[in-house]
XYZ file of C-alpha atoms in Angstrom:
258
model
C -17.262 11.217 52.835
C -18.474 7.911 52.081
C -20.996 7.712 49.156
C -24.455 8.419 49.908
C -27.408 6.012 48.334
C -29.230 8.002 45.737
C -32.289 7.978 44.117
C -32.377 10.097 40.857
C -35.536 11.068 39.135
C -35.382 12.583 35.464
C -37.957 15.936 35.861
C -37.550 16.793 32.289
C -35.764 15.236 29.422
C -36.673 17.475 26.205
C -34.562 20.185 24.696
C -35.335 23.789 24.711
C -38.511 23.814 23.112
C -39.801 20.784 25.109
C -42.024 18.055 23.385
C -44.707 18.722 21.946
C -43.248 21.679 20.464
C -45.427 24.829 20.243
C -47.268 24.683 16.704
C -45.798 21.644 15.632
C -47.912 18.575 14.217
C -45.105 16.299 13.655
C -45.435 12.319 14.537
C -43.476 12.751 17.894
C -45.185 15.857 18.953
C -48.832 14.143 18.425
C -47.850 11.014 19.748
C -49.900 9.618 22.477
C -47.320 7.829 24.243
C -46.589 9.414 27.578
C -42.844 8.679 27.025
C -42.825 11.330 24.022
C -44.125 14.236 26.224
C -40.990 15.927 27.462
C -40.434 18.810 29.796
C -37.064 20.634 29.666
C -34.210 18.578 31.064
C -33.573 18.416 34.854
C -32.929 16.020 37.503
C -33.659 15.809 40.930
C -30.967 14.195 43.035
C -31.912 12.787 46.414
C -30.138 10.798 49.324
C -31.426 9.986 53.007
C -30.635 13.691 53.930
C -30.340 15.914 50.852
C -32.364 16.674 48.114
C -31.107 19.012 45.259
C -31.956 19.818 41.693
C -29.803 20.160 38.759
C -31.100 23.243 36.705
C -34.296 25.122 37.100
C -36.059 24.908 33.686
C -38.976 26.933 32.525
C -40.942 23.954 33.794
C -39.378 23.861 37.046
C -42.591 24.884 38.933
C -44.820 22.075 37.216
C -41.647 19.740 37.790
C -41.812 20.287 41.397
C -45.428 20.005 41.695
C -45.920 16.705 39.924
C -43.091 15.055 41.815
C -44.529 16.496 44.965
C -41.249 18.048 46.133
C -41.952 19.832 49.151
C -38.237 20.623 50.415
C -35.181 21.137 48.484
C -31.548 21.826 49.402
C -30.064 23.363 46.921
C -29.831 23.781 43.078
C -26.701 23.322 40.776
C -26.311 24.601 37.709
C -24.694 23.352 34.214
C -24.746 26.859 32.289
C -26.696 29.899 31.589
C -29.001 28.861 28.836
C -32.646 29.955 29.515
C -33.795 26.810 29.366
C -31.825 25.843 32.059
C -32.314 28.924 34.334
C -35.502 30.493 33.610
C -37.822 28.775 36.191
C -35.481 30.357 39.166
C -37.977 32.674 40.495
C -40.061 29.820 41.729
C -37.785 29.010 44.520
C -39.788 31.561 46.247
C -42.206 28.891 47.743
C -39.489 26.918 48.973
C -38.232 30.416 50.737
C -41.455 30.617 52.376
C -41.855 27.240 53.805
C -38.282 26.536 54.929
C -38.040 29.989 56.022
C -34.131 30.234 54.421
C -32.222 31.368 51.396
C -31.849 28.912 48.661
C -28.403 27.449 47.975
C -27.586 28.146 44.509
C -24.092 26.535 43.055
C -23.267 27.802 39.643
C -19.880 28.570 37.749
C -18.794 32.566 37.210
C -20.358 32.548 33.661
C -23.836 31.026 34.804
C -23.679 33.119 38.361
C -23.189 36.638 36.310
C -26.314 35.679 33.836
C -28.207 34.572 37.161
C -27.490 38.136 38.704
C -28.396 39.828 35.726
C -31.587 37.921 34.496
C -32.791 38.060 38.554
C -31.452 41.374 39.267
C -34.277 42.171 41.651
C -33.259 39.267 43.603
C -29.595 40.598 44.177
C -30.390 44.301 44.728
C -29.470 46.141 47.785
C -32.918 47.005 48.396
C -35.517 44.133 47.666
C -39.081 44.255 48.028
C -41.164 41.572 49.719
C -41.366 37.996 48.168
C -38.570 38.260 45.804
C -36.408 35.080 45.704
C -34.096 34.618 48.684
C -30.899 33.109 47.043
C -27.328 32.511 48.551
C -25.231 32.176 45.382
C -22.044 29.951 45.690
C -19.501 30.130 42.938
C -18.093 26.712 41.786
C -15.142 25.724 39.403
C -14.210 21.942 38.685
C -13.329 21.048 42.517
C -15.323 18.868 44.154
C -18.002 20.137 46.748
C -20.321 18.640 48.945
C -23.945 19.387 49.528
C -25.158 18.107 52.604
C -24.130 14.301 52.583
C -23.920 14.275 48.723
C -20.538 14.716 47.268
C -20.571 16.845 43.727
C -17.739 16.340 41.137
C -17.804 18.741 38.568
C -17.135 17.755 34.788
C -16.082 20.544 32.412
C -17.772 19.996 28.780
C -17.928 22.346 25.954
C -21.149 23.344 24.157
C -19.658 24.758 20.956
C -17.605 27.353 22.573
C -19.404 27.686 26.083
C -18.036 25.682 28.776
C -20.608 23.669 30.522
C -20.641 21.671 33.934
C -21.622 18.131 34.160
C -21.815 16.438 37.498
C -20.919 12.906 39.073
C -22.854 12.059 42.073
C -21.184 8.969 43.333
C -21.466 6.361 40.566
C -23.998 8.608 38.545
C -22.656 11.008 35.854
C -24.985 13.526 34.437
C -23.968 15.325 31.189
C -26.144 17.822 29.246
C -25.350 20.257 26.457
C -22.431 19.289 25.129
C -20.702 18.119 21.897
C -16.994 18.010 23.196
C -15.311 16.426 26.266
C -11.525 16.267 26.451
C -9.570 13.332 27.743
C -8.964 14.596 31.289
C -12.565 15.181 31.939
C -13.573 11.756 30.468
C -11.303 10.285 33.153
C -13.698 11.737 35.578
C -16.470 9.570 34.190
C -14.823 6.665 33.790
C -15.996 4.049 36.643
C -19.447 5.592 36.799
C -22.417 2.890 36.873
C -24.847 5.142 35.258
C -23.975 7.606 32.562
C -26.440 10.202 31.125
C -25.471 12.159 28.042
C -27.521 14.699 25.583
C -28.359 13.189 22.161
C -30.254 15.983 20.465
C -30.990 14.198 17.071
C -29.590 12.058 14.243
C -28.514 15.107 12.100
C -25.237 17.068 12.876
C -25.678 19.965 15.265
C -23.459 22.933 16.333
C -23.291 22.240 19.897
C -25.177 19.193 20.695
C -23.935 15.529 20.561
C -26.102 13.668 17.739
C -27.509 10.209 18.543
C -24.571 8.601 16.886
C -21.836 10.776 18.545
C -23.710 9.851 22.035
C -23.572 5.961 21.461
C -20.076 6.279 20.389
C -19.202 8.233 23.493
C -20.676 5.711 25.522
C -19.211 2.690 24.164
C -15.596 4.576 24.402
C -16.264 5.138 28.248
C -17.558 1.607 28.724
C -20.257 2.524 31.227
C -22.462 -0.379 31.951
C -25.897 1.482 31.523
C -26.338 4.911 29.642
C -29.444 6.898 29.337
C -29.709 9.826 26.609
C -31.617 13.164 27.476
C -32.178 16.642 26.097
C -33.955 15.181 23.204
C -35.642 16.993 20.348
C -38.778 16.226 18.538
C -36.431 15.299 15.344
C -34.765 12.640 17.275
C -38.104 10.379 16.599
C -40.431 8.251 18.792
C -39.526 7.155 21.947
C -40.204 3.433 21.627
C -38.866 3.568 18.045
C -35.117 4.841 18.633
C -34.986 2.562 21.736
C -35.383 -0.539 19.499
C -32.361 1.328 17.586
C -30.021 1.326 20.380
C -28.094 -1.254 22.083
C -29.371 -2.955 24.895
C -27.290 -0.914 27.529
C -28.341 2.276 26.282
C -32.002 3.846 26.426
C -33.417 6.933 25.991
C -34.510 8.893 29.260
C -38.026 9.887 29.795
C -39.966 12.179 32.235
C -40.215 10.505 35.503
C -37.875 7.813 35.218
C -36.205 6.783 38.403
C -32.744 5.555 39.052
C -31.780 4.233 42.640
C -28.084 3.724 43.266
């Protein structure tokens, strides 16, 4: 399959708490800059004929409303943490208007969590109005959604395997703190790379800002964006001034065309 022209929209760029964080009055959470308002991390990937989302965050409903997304072909999951799956129930609207089950792609670990958390959608006897889901189990083998080729990249989130994804020349990796050499080879040659960069201080399961910068430089991707950002990192404009010219913080609503 030839590579499709793609548009990627950042639906959210915040960590699990979002920004502003409930109850916090720090300089980032009280910032008037719209770039510092971050929903939980997710992207919308669109070609001429296909539209998919990576992860359904707790903000999924609002993310779909504010991007005026009226049709969705599929959802692809990175891993089973709540900030990446909790909004799945809201696919019911797409079920209703498209009159079909939603195709959802997940590895075995994530699929089991989805079946556990949304058990009522997988029961033998379901009641009217539950989400209609077609769960497809994936591994690290490439697959296709419509005219979009998806190449999974396995990374580690402390001890949890997480899937990043390469769509053509765009690679999206979130919730990682380690990528082995073989998986790095899958990233090389990308035109755009997205990495998580939680904060400046060391973290058990996420790349820090310096970690992410070092990895971006190692992989030599021309344009890099950071996502899954916490309020501890700092204000959007301040951090961008610290970064090399080819590395920027992503922000909610950012569009990239490839």
